[in-house]
């Protein structure tokens, strides 16, 4: 059985704010664009690759395969390859994957609910920056 890097370091506690913390890579995997969407989709039920690709709009076959492989390696996704013809492969969440999926799905739903407010904040920011830029340009012109 392989021993994790954290288990090898006596007293080591993961701290995602530290630059070399191994939890950062895990966080990157579950919060990546495709990681979030794959995890969230698999919360519903198990999916075959092609139906998962159709459900997660915009993901390429290559990115979906890479994302599934990464999530499987991290213990979030179970790949069940059935020895039938034609081959059938189903993807489901592990218990760890369900827990992670619920966390990121909550964040995804929050972003859906707050999209209008974020757009309004962006617009206000852009207007303020534009006004600052115009004022700075006027000062330079007046100083010549």
mmCIF file of N, CA and C in Angstrom:
data_model
loop_
_atom_site.group_PDB
_atom_site.id
_atom_site.type_symbol
_atom_site.label_atom_id
_atom_site.label_comp_id
_atom_site.label_asym_id
_atom_site.label_seq_id
_atom_site.Cartn_x
_atom_site.Cartn_y
_atom_site.Cartn_z
ATOM 1 N N UNK A 1 0.839 -1.175 0.000
ATOM 2 C CA UNK A 1 0.000 0.000 0.000
ATOM 3 C C UNK A 1 0.888 1.243 0.000
ATOM 4 N N UNK A 2 0.605 2.163 -0.902
ATOM 5 C CA UNK A 2 1.388 3.386 -1.008
ATOM 6 C C UNK A 2 1.097 4.312 0.170
ATOM 7 N N UNK A 3 2.127 4.984 0.629
ATOM 8 C CA UNK A 3 1.982 5.932 1.717
ATOM 9 C C UNK A 3 1.985 7.331 1.125
ATOM 10 N N UNK A 4 1.032 8.147 1.532
ATOM 11 C CA UNK A 4 0.965 9.502 0.984
ATOM 12 C C UNK A 4 2.111 10.345 1.515
ATOM 13 N N UNK A 5 2.393 11.417 0.813
ATOM 14 C CA UNK A 5 3.446 12.338 1.209
ATOM 15 C C UNK A 5 3.174 12.902 2.597
ATOM 16 N N UNK A 6 1.919 13.190 2.907
ATOM 17 C CA UNK A 6 1.569 13.754 4.213
ATOM 18 C C UNK A 6 1.835 12.743 5.317
ATOM 19 N N UNK A 7 1.530 11.470 5.060
ATOM 20 C CA UNK A 7 1.757 10.437 6.068
ATOM 21 C C UNK A 7 3.246 10.234 6.332
ATOM 22 N N UNK A 8 4.105 10.538 5.350
ATOM 23 C CA UNK A 8 5.540 10.368 5.509
ATOM 24 C C UNK A 8 6.157 11.450 6.385
ATOM 25 N N UNK A 9 5.500 12.609 6.471
ATOM 26 C CA UNK A 9 6.039 13.719 7.236
ATOM 27 C C UNK A 9 5.374 13.726 8.608
ATOM 28 N N UNK A 10 6.121 13.404 9.668
ATOM 29 C CA UNK A 10 5.519 13.356 11.005
ATOM 30 C C UNK A 10 4.923 14.710 11.385
ATOM 31 N N UNK A 11 3.700 14.687 11.857
ATOM 32 C CA UNK A 11 3.051 15.905 12.322
ATOM 33 C C UNK A 11 2.603 16.848 11.224
ATOM 34 N N UNK A 12 2.737 16.450 9.965
ATOM 35 C CA UNK A 12 2.348 17.335 8.862
ATOM 36 C C UNK A 12 0.833 17.418 8.774
ATOM 37 N N UNK A 13 0.348 18.638 8.740
ATOM 38 C CA UNK A 13 -1.074 18.886 8.596
ATOM 39 C C UNK A 13 -1.276 19.706 7.340
ATOM 40 N N UNK A 14 -2.163 19.280 6.445
ATOM 41 C CA UNK A 14 -2.383 20.060 5.226
ATOM 42 C C UNK A 14 -2.847 21.482 5.543
ATOM 43 N N UNK A 15 -2.281 22.441 4.831
ATOM 44 C CA UNK A 15 -2.666 23.851 4.960
ATOM 45 C C UNK A 15 -2.644 24.438 3.555
ATOM 46 N N UNK A 16 -3.824 24.548 2.968
ATOM 47 C CA UNK A 16 -3.953 24.953 1.570
ATOM 48 C C UNK A 16 -3.368 26.332 1.289
ATOM 49 N N UNK A 17 -3.168 27.139 2.320
ATOM 50 C CA UNK A 17 -2.587 28.465 2.099
ATOM 51 C C UNK A 17 -1.074 28.419 1.924
ATOM 52 N N UNK A 18 -0.462 27.278 2.232
ATOM 53 C CA UNK A 18 0.987 27.139 2.095
ATOM 54 C C UNK A 18 1.348 26.711 0.674
ATOM 55 N N UNK A 19 2.392 27.293 0.102
ATOM 56 C CA UNK A 19 2.713 27.067 -1.307
ATOM 57 C C UNK A 19 2.990 25.610 -1.702
ATOM 58 N N UNK A 20 3.526 24.815 -0.820
ATOM 59 C CA UNK A 20 3.863 23.436 -1.167
ATOM 60 C C UNK A 20 2.862 22.423 -0.627
ATOM 61 N N UNK A 21 1.719 22.884 -0.169
ATOM 62 C CA UNK A 21 0.740 21.969 0.400
ATOM 63 C C UNK A 21 0.139 21.086 -0.697
ATOM 64 N N UNK A 22 0.168 19.768 -0.517
ATOM 65 C CA UNK A 22 -0.380 18.866 -1.539
ATOM 66 C C UNK A 22 -1.894 19.002 -1.711
ATOM 67 N N UNK A 23 -2.567 19.598 -0.739
ATOM 68 C CA UNK A 23 -4.014 19.765 -0.887
ATOM 69 C C UNK A 23 -4.356 20.754 -1.995
ATOM 70 N N UNK A 24 -3.419 21.612 -2.373
ATOM 71 C CA UNK A 24 -3.671 22.572 -3.447
ATOM 72 C C UNK A 24 -3.982 21.877 -4.772
ATOM 73 N N UNK A 25 -3.266 20.819 -5.051
ATOM 74 C CA UNK A 25 -3.504 20.091 -6.297
ATOM 75 C C UNK A 25 -4.884 19.434 -6.283
ATOM 76 N N UNK A 26 -5.269 18.901 -5.161
ATOM 77 C CA UNK A 26 -6.602 18.300 -5.040
ATOM 78 C C UNK A 26 -7.664 19.375 -5.228
ATOM 79 N N UNK A 27 -7.463 20.519 -4.597
ATOM 80 C CA UNK A 27 -8.399 21.638 -4.755
ATOM 81 C C UNK A 27 -8.501 22.053 -6.215
ATOM 82 N N UNK A 28 -7.374 22.083 -6.887
ATOM 83 C CA UNK A 28 -7.362 22.431 -8.315
ATOM 84 C C UNK A 28 -8.175 21.426 -9.132
ATOM 85 N N UNK A 29 -8.059 20.163 -8.818
ATOM 86 C CA UNK A 29 -8.791 19.128 -9.552
ATOM 87 C C UNK A 29 -10.299 19.255 -9.368
ATOM 88 N N UNK A 30 -10.748 19.451 -8.135
ATOM 89 C CA UNK A 30 -12.199 19.484 -7.900
ATOM 90 C C UNK A 30 -12.822 20.822 -8.271
ATOM 91 N N UNK A 31 -12.021 21.891 -8.331
ATOM 92 C CA UNK A 31 -12.597 23.197 -8.665
ATOM 93 C C UNK A 31 -12.275 23.650 -10.085
ATOM 94 N N UNK A 32 -11.648 22.788 -10.862
ATOM 95 C CA UNK A 32 -11.415 23.153 -12.263
ATOM 96 C C UNK A 32 -12.764 23.243 -12.972
ATOM 97 N N UNK A 33 -12.769 23.918 -14.093
ATOM 98 C CA UNK A 33 -14.021 24.082 -14.838
ATOM 99 C C UNK A 33 -14.706 22.746 -15.068
ATOM 100 N N UNK A 34 -13.984 21.785 -15.601
ATOM 101 C CA UNK A 34 -14.595 20.501 -15.936
ATOM 102 C C UNK A 34 -14.758 19.626 -14.714
ATOM 103 N N UNK A 35 -13.864 19.746 -13.746
ATOM 104 C CA UNK A 35 -13.985 18.958 -12.522
ATOM 105 C C UNK A 35 -15.287 19.243 -11.802
ATOM 106 N N UNK A 36 -15.616 20.516 -11.641
ATOM 107 C CA UNK A 36 -16.867 20.901 -10.980
ATOM 108 C C UNK A 36 -18.062 20.332 -11.730
ATOM 109 N N UNK A 37 -18.075 20.505 -13.042
ATOM 110 C CA UNK A 37 -19.232 20.087 -13.835
ATOM 111 C C UNK A 37 -19.384 18.570 -13.887
ATOM 112 N N UNK A 38 -18.276 17.858 -13.965
ATOM 113 C CA UNK A 38 -18.339 16.393 -13.968
ATOM 114 C C UNK A 38 -18.826 15.893 -12.611
ATOM 115 N N UNK A 39 -18.242 16.404 -11.546
ATOM 116 C CA UNK A 39 -18.668 15.983 -10.208
ATOM 117 C C UNK A 39 -20.147 16.277 -9.993
ATOM 118 N N UNK A 40 -20.576 17.479 -10.375
ATOM 119 C CA UNK A 40 -21.973 17.866 -10.177
ATOM 120 C C UNK A 40 -22.911 16.978 -10.977
ATOM 121 N N UNK A 41 -22.542 16.669 -12.199
ATOM 122 C CA UNK A 41 -23.383 15.817 -13.044
ATOM 123 C C UNK A 41 -23.488 14.418 -12.474
ATOM 124 N N UNK A 42 -22.374 13.890 -11.998
ATOM 125 C CA UNK A 42 -22.379 12.532 -11.454
ATOM 126 C C UNK A 42 -23.117 12.427 -10.126
ATOM 127 N N UNK A 43 -23.443 13.565 -9.514
ATOM 128 C CA UNK A 43 -24.265 13.524 -8.299
ATOM 129 C C UNK A 43 -25.634 12.918 -8.593
ATOM 130 N N UNK A 44 -26.130 13.129 -9.812
ATOM 131 C CA UNK A 44 -27.458 12.646 -10.204
ATOM 132 C C UNK A 44 -27.525 11.127 -10.261
ATOM 133 N N UNK A 45 -26.517 10.534 -10.948
ATOM 134 C CA UNK A 45 -26.521 9.089 -11.200
ATOM 135 C C UNK A 45 -25.224 8.711 -11.896
ATOM 136 N N UNK A 46 -25.080 7.446 -12.259
ATOM 137 C CA UNK A 46 -23.910 7.048 -13.045
ATOM 138 C C UNK A 46 -24.167 7.397 -14.509
ATOM 139 N N UNK A 47 -23.092 7.645 -15.223
ATOM 140 C CA UNK A 47 -23.166 8.016 -16.634
ATOM 141 C C UNK A 47 -22.156 7.227 -17.436
ATOM 142 N N UNK A 48 -22.504 6.963 -18.680
ATOM 143 C CA UNK A 48 -21.530 6.457 -19.644
ATOM 144 C C UNK A 48 -20.794 7.671 -20.198
ATOM 145 N N UNK A 49 -19.622 7.441 -20.765
ATOM 146 C CA UNK A 49 -18.771 8.531 -21.235
ATOM 147 C C UNK A 49 -19.515 9.445 -22.212
ATOM 148 N N UNK A 50 -20.137 8.861 -23.216
ATOM 149 C CA UNK A 50 -20.776 9.673 -24.259
ATOM 150 C C UNK A 50 -21.940 10.496 -23.710
ATOM 151 N N UNK A 51 -22.726 9.938 -22.800
ATOM 152 C CA UNK A 51 -23.839 10.716 -22.252
ATOM 153 C C UNK A 51 -23.336 11.778 -21.280
ATOM 154 N N UNK A 52 -22.242 11.495 -20.610
ATOM 155 C CA UNK A 52 -21.634 12.489 -19.732
ATOM 156 C C UNK A 52 -21.113 13.661 -20.574
ATOM 157 N N UNK A 53 -20.511 13.351 -21.703
ATOM 158 C CA UNK A 53 -20.005 14.401 -22.602
ATOM 159 C C UNK A 53 -21.150 15.259 -23.127
ATOM 160 N N UNK A 54 -22.268 14.653 -23.466
ATOM 161 C CA UNK A 54 -23.427 15.427 -23.947
ATOM 162 C C UNK A 54 -24.000 16.300 -22.829
ATOM 163 N N UNK A 55 -24.009 15.785 -21.618
ATOM 164 C CA UNK A 55 -24.604 16.504 -20.493
ATOM 165 C C UNK A 55 -23.739 17.683 -20.053
ATOM 166 N N UNK A 56 -22.426 17.485 -20.043
ATOM 167 C CA UNK A 56 -21.490 18.552 -19.663
ATOM 168 C C UNK A 56 -21.176 19.333 -20.935
ATOM 169 N N UNK A 57 -22.007 20.279 -21.264
ATOM 170 C CA UNK A 57 -21.886 21.028 -22.514
ATOM 171 C C UNK A 57 -20.538 21.713 -22.682
ATOM 172 N N UNK A 58 -19.967 21.556 -23.880
ATOM 173 C CA UNK A 58 -18.745 22.264 -24.236
ATOM 174 C C UNK A 58 -17.446 21.539 -23.945
ATOM 175 N N UNK A 59 -17.489 20.431 -23.240
ATOM 176 C CA UNK A 59 -16.251 19.713 -22.925
ATOM 177 C C UNK A 59 -15.849 18.844 -24.116
ATOM 178 N N UNK A 60 -14.569 18.881 -24.450
ATOM 179 C CA UNK A 60 -14.064 18.031 -25.530
ATOM 180 C C UNK A 60 -13.889 16.612 -25.005
ATOM 181 N N UNK A 61 -13.811 15.688 -25.920
ATOM 182 C CA UNK A 61 -13.606 14.287 -25.537
ATOM 183 C C UNK A 61 -12.293 14.141 -24.761
ATOM 184 N N UNK A 62 -11.255 14.819 -25.244
ATOM 185 C CA UNK A 62 -9.940 14.739 -24.599
ATOM 186 C C UNK A 62 -9.990 15.300 -23.173
ATOM 187 N N UNK A 63 -10.607 16.465 -22.985
ATOM 188 C CA UNK A 63 -10.671 17.073 -21.653
ATOM 189 C C UNK A 63 -11.521 16.244 -20.695
ATOM 190 N N UNK A 64 -12.609 15.685 -21.208
ATOM 191 C CA UNK A 64 -13.443 14.846 -20.354
ATOM 192 C C UNK A 64 -12.670 13.602 -19.916
ATOM 193 N N UNK A 65 -11.964 12.984 -20.848
ATOM 194 C CA UNK A 65 -11.174 11.793 -20.509
ATOM 195 C C UNK A 65 -10.110 12.134 -19.470
ATOM 196 N N UNK A 66 -9.415 13.264 -19.653
ATOM 197 C CA UNK A 66 -8.381 13.675 -18.697
ATOM 198 C C UNK A 66 -8.982 13.980 -17.329
ATOM 199 N N UNK A 67 -10.113 14.664 -17.332
ATOM 200 C CA UNK A 67 -10.770 15.027 -16.073
ATOM 201 C C UNK A 67 -11.222 13.778 -15.330
ATOM 202 N N UNK A 68 -11.848 12.852 -16.045
ATOM 203 C CA UNK A 68 -12.303 11.612 -15.408
ATOM 204 C C UNK A 68 -11.123 10.815 -14.857
ATOM 205 N N UNK A 69 -10.046 10.760 -15.609
ATOM 206 C CA UNK A 69 -8.869 10.013 -15.158
ATOM 207 C C UNK A 69 -8.284 10.652 -13.890
ATOM 208 N N UNK A 70 -8.203 11.971 -13.875
ATOM 209 C CA UNK A 70 -7.685 12.678 -12.702
ATOM 210 C C UNK A 70 -8.575 12.446 -11.491
ATOM 211 N N UNK A 71 -9.894 12.581 -11.688
ATOM 212 C CA UNK A 71 -10.832 12.396 -10.583
ATOM 213 C C UNK A 71 -10.852 10.944 -10.103
ATOM 214 N N UNK A 72 -10.640 10.014 -11.018
ATOM 215 C CA UNK A 72 -10.558 8.598 -10.629
ATOM 216 C C UNK A 72 -9.286 8.365 -9.803
ATOM 217 N N UNK A 73 -8.187 8.921 -10.247
ATOM 218 C CA UNK A 73 -6.916 8.751 -9.533
ATOM 219 C C UNK A 73 -6.995 9.330 -8.126
ATOM 220 N N UNK A 74 -7.705 10.460 -7.980
ATOM 221 C CA UNK A 74 -7.845 11.102 -6.670
ATOM 222 C C UNK A 74 -8.866 10.405 -5.777
ATOM 223 N N UNK A 75 -9.579 9.422 -6.311
ATOM 224 C CA UNK A 75 -10.525 8.674 -5.507
ATOM 225 C C UNK A 75 -11.931 9.236 -5.484
ATOM 226 N N UNK A 76 -12.242 10.152 -6.407
ATOM 227 C CA UNK A 76 -13.565 10.769 -6.450
ATOM 228 C C UNK A 76 -14.533 10.044 -7.379
ATOM 229 N N UNK A 77 -13.988 9.417 -8.405
ATOM 230 C CA UNK A 77 -14.810 8.762 -9.427
ATOM 231 C C UNK A 77 -14.417 7.296 -9.526
ATOM 232 N N UNK A 78 -15.424 6.451 -9.699
ATOM 233 C CA UNK A 78 -15.203 5.023 -9.932
ATOM 234 C C UNK A 78 -15.529 4.734 -11.393
ATOM 235 N N UNK A 79 -14.595 4.080 -12.068
ATOM 236 C CA UNK A 79 -14.774 3.688 -13.473
ATOM 237 C C UNK A 79 -15.082 2.206 -13.500
ATOM 238 N N UNK A 80 -16.267 1.866 -13.990
ATOM 239 C CA UNK A 80 -16.702 0.472 -14.029
ATOM 240 C C UNK A 80 -16.759 0.015 -15.482
ATOM 241 N N UNK A 81 -15.710 -0.716 -15.898
ATOM 242 C CA UNK A 81 -15.640 -1.230 -17.265
ATOM 243 C C UNK A 81 -16.200 -2.647 -17.282
ATOM 244 N N UNK A 82 -17.272 -2.828 -18.031
ATOM 245 C CA UNK A 82 -17.921 -4.144 -18.108
ATOM 246 C C UNK A 82 -17.371 -4.903 -19.311
ATOM 247 N N UNK A 83 -17.023 -6.178 -19.106
ATOM 248 C CA UNK A 83 -16.441 -6.980 -20.196
ATOM 249 C C UNK A 83 -17.517 -7.500 -21.155
ATOM 250 N N UNK A 84 -18.150 -6.585 -21.865
ATOM 251 C CA UNK A 84 -19.188 -6.957 -22.827
ATOM 252 C C UNK A 84 -18.823 -6.352 -24.175
ATOM 253 N N UNK A 85 -19.522 -6.824 -25.201
ATOM 254 C CA UNK A 85 -19.313 -6.278 -26.544
ATOM 255 C C UNK A 85 -20.630 -5.671 -26.998
ATOM 256 N N UNK A 86 -20.679 -4.414 -27.357
ATOM 257 C CA UNK A 86 -19.561 -3.460 -27.302
ATOM 258 C C UNK A 86 -19.228 -3.121 -25.855
ATOM 259 N N UNK A 87 -17.990 -2.631 -25.639
ATOM 260 C CA UNK A 87 -17.564 -2.309 -24.278
ATOM 261 C C UNK A 87 -18.496 -1.286 -23.629
ATOM 262 N N UNK A 88 -18.714 -1.447 -22.340
ATOM 263 C CA UNK A 88 -19.551 -0.498 -21.597
ATOM 264 C C UNK A 88 -18.771 -0.031 -20.371
ATOM 265 N N UNK A 89 -18.641 1.273 -20.254
ATOM 266 C CA UNK A 89 -17.944 1.864 -19.112
ATOM 267 C C UNK A 89 -18.878 2.866 -18.463
ATOM 268 N N UNK A 90 -19.098 2.693 -17.171
ATOM 269 C CA UNK A 90 -19.930 3.613 -16.403
ATOM 270 C C UNK A 90 -19.063 4.341 -15.392
ATOM 271 N N UNK A 91 -19.401 5.602 -15.159
ATOM 272 C CA UNK A 91 -18.691 6.422 -14.182
ATOM 273 C C UNK A 91 -19.659 6.799 -13.074
ATOM 274 N N UNK A 92 -19.231 6.590 -11.839
ATOM 275 C CA UNK A 92 -20.036 6.959 -10.665
ATOM 276 C C UNK A 92 -19.121 7.646 -9.653
ATOM 277 N N UNK A 93 -19.738 8.331 -8.726
ATOM 278 C CA UNK A 93 -18.978 8.955 -7.652
ATOM 279 C C UNK A 93 -18.729 7.953 -6.537
ATOM 280 N N UNK A 94 -17.559 8.040 -5.936
ATOM 281 C CA UNK A 94 -17.267 7.298 -4.715
ATOM 282 C C UNK A 94 -17.877 8.098 -3.558
ATOM 283 N N UNK A 95 -17.795 7.584 -2.358
ATOM 284 C CA UNK A 95 -18.285 8.346 -1.202
ATOM 285 C C UNK A 95 -17.516 9.660 -1.057
ATOM 286 N N UNK A 96 -16.210 9.597 -1.257
ATOM 287 C CA UNK A 96 -15.382 10.801 -1.210
ATOM 288 C C UNK A 96 -15.803 11.768 -2.320
ATOM 289 N N UNK A 97 -16.085 11.216 -3.492
ATOM 290 C CA UNK A 97 -16.525 12.029 -4.622
ATOM 291 C C UNK A 97 -17.867 12.693 -4.375
ATOM 292 N N UNK A 98 -18.784 11.975 -3.729
ATOM 293 C CA UNK A 98 -20.093 12.562 -3.406
ATOM 294 C C UNK A 98 -19.923 13.749 -2.469
ATOM 295 N N UNK A 99 -19.062 13.591 -1.490
ATOM 296 C CA UNK A 99 -18.823 14.684 -0.544
ATOM 297 C C UNK A 99 -18.234 15.903 -1.253
ATOM 298 N N UNK A 100 -17.239 15.668 -2.104
ATOM 299 C CA UNK A 100 -16.626 16.773 -2.855
ATOM 300 C C UNK A 100 -17.640 17.404 -3.805
ATOM 301 N N UNK A 101 -18.421 16.572 -4.483
ATOM 302 C CA UNK A 101 -19.407 17.068 -5.450
ATOM 303 C C UNK A 101 -20.448 17.953 -4.767
ATOM 304 N N UNK A 102 -20.894 17.566 -3.600
ATOM 305 C CA UNK A 102 -21.879 18.386 -2.878
ATOM 306 C C UNK A 102 -21.299 19.745 -2.528
ATOM 307 N N UNK A 103 -20.026 19.771 -2.173
ATOM 308 C CA UNK A 103 -19.369 21.037 -1.833
ATOM 309 C C UNK A 103 -19.266 21.958 -3.050
ATOM 310 N N UNK A 104 -18.745 21.438 -4.149
ATOM 311 C CA UNK A 104 -18.558 22.300 -5.329
ATOM 312 C C UNK A 104 -19.888 22.622 -6.002
ATOM 313 N N UNK A 105 -20.854 21.719 -5.886
ATOM 314 C CA UNK A 105 -22.168 21.991 -6.473
ATOM 315 C C UNK A 105 -22.855 23.139 -5.740
ATOM 316 N N UNK A 106 -22.659 23.203 -4.426
ATOM 317 C CA UNK A 106 -23.190 24.337 -3.662
ATOM 318 C C UNK A 106 -22.597 25.653 -4.153
ATOM 319 N N UNK A 107 -21.306 25.661 -4.421
ATOM 320 C CA UNK A 107 -20.649 26.857 -4.940
ATOM 321 C C UNK A 107 -21.149 27.182 -6.347
ATOM 322 N N UNK A 108 -21.316 26.171 -7.172
ATOM 323 C CA UNK A 108 -21.814 26.390 -8.534
ATOM 324 C C UNK A 108 -23.223 26.979 -8.511
ATOM 325 N N UNK A 109 -24.085 26.455 -7.666
ATOM 326 C CA UNK A 109 -25.450 26.976 -7.550
ATOM 327 C C UNK A 109 -25.443 28.400 -7.016
ATOM 328 N N UNK A 110 -24.550 28.684 -6.076
ATOM 329 C CA UNK A 110 -24.419 30.038 -5.550
ATOM 330 C C UNK A 110 -24.045 31.006 -6.670
ATOM 331 N N UNK A 111 -23.105 30.608 -7.546
ATOM 332 C CA UNK A 111 -22.710 31.494 -8.645
ATOM 333 C C UNK A 111 -23.876 31.731 -9.602
ATOM 334 N N UNK A 112 -24.701 30.716 -9.815
ATOM 335 C CA UNK A 112 -25.883 30.908 -10.663
ATOM 336 C C UNK A 112 -26.810 31.954 -10.057
ATOM 337 N N UNK A 113 -27.022 31.869 -8.757
ATOM 338 C CA UNK A 113 -27.933 32.813 -8.085
ATOM 339 C C UNK A 113 -27.382 34.232 -8.049
ATOM 340 N N UNK A 114 -26.076 34.381 -8.029
ATOM 341 C CA UNK A 114 -25.446 35.697 -7.864
ATOM 342 C C UNK A 114 -24.870 36.285 -9.153
ATOM 343 N N UNK A 115 -25.123 35.660 -10.282
ATOM 344 C CA UNK A 115 -24.562 36.125 -11.557
ATOM 345 C C UNK A 115 -24.936 37.573 -11.847
ATOM 346 N N UNK A 116 -26.195 37.951 -11.678
ATOM 347 C CA UNK A 116 -26.626 39.320 -11.979
ATOM 348 C C UNK A 116 -25.871 40.332 -11.110
ATOM 349 N N UNK A 117 -25.654 40.003 -9.829
ATOM 350 C CA UNK A 117 -24.932 40.906 -8.943
ATOM 351 C C UNK A 117 -23.469 41.040 -9.343
ATOM 352 N N UNK A 118 -22.871 39.942 -9.781
ATOM 353 C CA UNK A 118 -21.476 39.993 -10.233
ATOM 354 C C UNK A 118 -21.372 40.849 -11.495
ATOM 355 N N UNK A 119 -22.301 40.679 -12.424
ATOM 356 C CA UNK A 119 -22.291 41.486 -13.647
ATOM 357 C C UNK A 119 -22.467 42.966 -13.324
ATOM 358 N N UNK A 120 -23.331 43.276 -12.376
ATOM 359 C CA UNK A 120 -23.536 44.669 -11.971
ATOM 360 C C UNK A 120 -22.255 45.228 -11.349
ATOM 361 N N UNK A 121 -21.589 44.441 -10.523
ATOM 362 C CA UNK A 121 -20.332 44.878 -9.909
ATOM 363 C C UNK A 121 -19.269 45.111 -10.975
ATOM 364 N N UNK A 122 -19.188 44.247 -11.961
ATOM 365 C CA UNK A 122 -18.220 44.413 -13.055
ATOM 366 C C UNK A 122 -18.485 45.709 -13.818
ATOM 367 N N UNK A 123 -19.753 45.931 -14.111
ATOM 368 C CA UNK A 123 -20.121 47.130 -14.858
ATOM 369 C C UNK A 123 -19.755 48.389 -14.069
ATOM 370 N N UNK A 124 -20.050 48.404 -12.782
ATOM 371 C CA UNK A 124 -19.712 49.554 -11.935
ATOM 372 C C UNK A 124 -18.200 49.743 -11.880
ATOM 373 N N UNK A 125 -17.465 48.673 -11.762
ATOM 374 C CA UNK A 125 -16.000 48.739 -11.726
ATOM 375 C C UNK A 125 -15.469 49.310 -13.032
ATOM 376 N N UNK A 126 -15.952 48.767 -14.163
ATOM 377 C CA UNK A 126 -15.481 49.228 -15.474
ATOM 378 C C UNK A 126 -15.791 50.704 -15.696
ATOM 379 N N UNK A 127 -16.981 51.138 -15.267
ATOM 380 C CA UNK A 127 -17.346 52.555 -15.396
ATOM 381 C C UNK A 127 -16.435 53.431 -14.552
ATOM 382 N N UNK A 128 -16.153 53.002 -13.330
ATOM 383 C CA UNK A 128 -15.273 53.770 -12.450
ATOM 384 C C UNK A 128 -13.862 53.843 -13.027
ATOM 385 N N UNK A 129 -13.354 52.739 -13.546
ATOM 386 C CA UNK A 129 -12.017 52.717 -14.147
ATOM 387 C C UNK A 129 -11.962 53.593 -15.389
ATOM 388 N N UNK A 130 -13.024 53.568 -16.170
ATOM 389 C CA UNK A 130 -13.092 54.388 -17.376
ATOM 390 C C UNK A 130 -13.085 55.872 -17.007
ATOM 391 N N UNK A 131 -13.850 56.233 -15.973
ATOM 392 C CA UNK A 131 -13.888 57.620 -15.513
ATOM 393 C C UNK A 131 -12.521 58.045 -14.983
ATOM 394 N N UNK A 132 -11.845 57.166 -14.245
ATOM 395 C CA UNK A 132 -10.499 57.461 -13.742
ATOM 396 C C UNK A 132 -9.534 57.680 -14.891
ATOM 397 N N UNK A 133 -9.632 56.817 -15.889
ATOM 398 C CA UNK A 133 -8.743 56.902 -17.045
ATOM 399 C C UNK A 133 -8.963 58.204 -17.809
ATOM 400 N N UNK A 134 -10.216 58.572 -17.977
ATOM 401 C CA UNK A 134 -10.532 59.828 -18.672
ATOM 402 C C UNK A 134 -10.031 61.026 -17.890
ATOM 403 N N UNK A 135 -10.191 61.001 -16.566
ATOM 404 C CA UNK A 135 -9.715 62.102 -15.721
ATOM 405 C C UNK A 135 -8.192 62.201 -15.775
ATOM 406 N N UNK A 136 -7.510 61.067 -15.746
ATOM 407 C CA UNK A 136 -6.043 61.060 -15.821
ATOM 408 C C UNK A 136 -5.577 61.566 -17.181
ATOM 409 N N UNK A 137 -6.286 61.215 -18.231
ATOM 410 C CA UNK A 137 -5.950 61.696 -19.566
ATOM 411 C C UNK A 137 -6.125 63.194 -19.685
ATOM 412 N N UNK A 138 -7.166 63.718 -19.062
ATOM 413 C CA UNK A 138 -7.415 65.154 -19.081
ATOM 414 C C UNK A 138 -6.344 65.910 -18.331
ATOM 415 N N UNK A 139 -5.852 65.328 -17.217
ATOM 416 C CA UNK A 139 -4.785 65.977 -16.439
ATOM 417 C C UNK A 139 -3.519 66.032 -17.241
ATOM 418 N N UNK A 140 -3.193 64.990 -17.976
ATOM 419 C CA UNK A 140 -1.961 64.979 -18.786
ATOM 420 C C UNK A 140 -2.045 66.018 -19.887
ATOM 421 N N UNK A 141 -3.216 66.125 -20.520
ATOM 422 C CA UNK A 141 -3.396 67.064 -21.603
ATOM 423 C C UNK A 141 -3.289 68.493 -21.080
ATOM 424 N N UNK A 142 -3.877 68.770 -19.909
ATOM 425 C CA UNK A 142 -3.859 70.100 -19.340
ATOM 426 C C UNK A 142 -2.443 70.491 -18.885
ATOM 427 N N UNK A 143 -1.606 69.534 -18.551
ATOM 428 C CA UNK A 143 -0.278 69.809 -18.049
ATOM 429 C C UNK A 143 0.740 70.087 -19.150
ATOM 430 N N UNK A 144 0.390 70.003 -20.396
ATOM 431 C CA UNK A 144 1.350 70.198 -21.499
ATOM 432 C C UNK A 144 1.664 71.627 -21.727
#
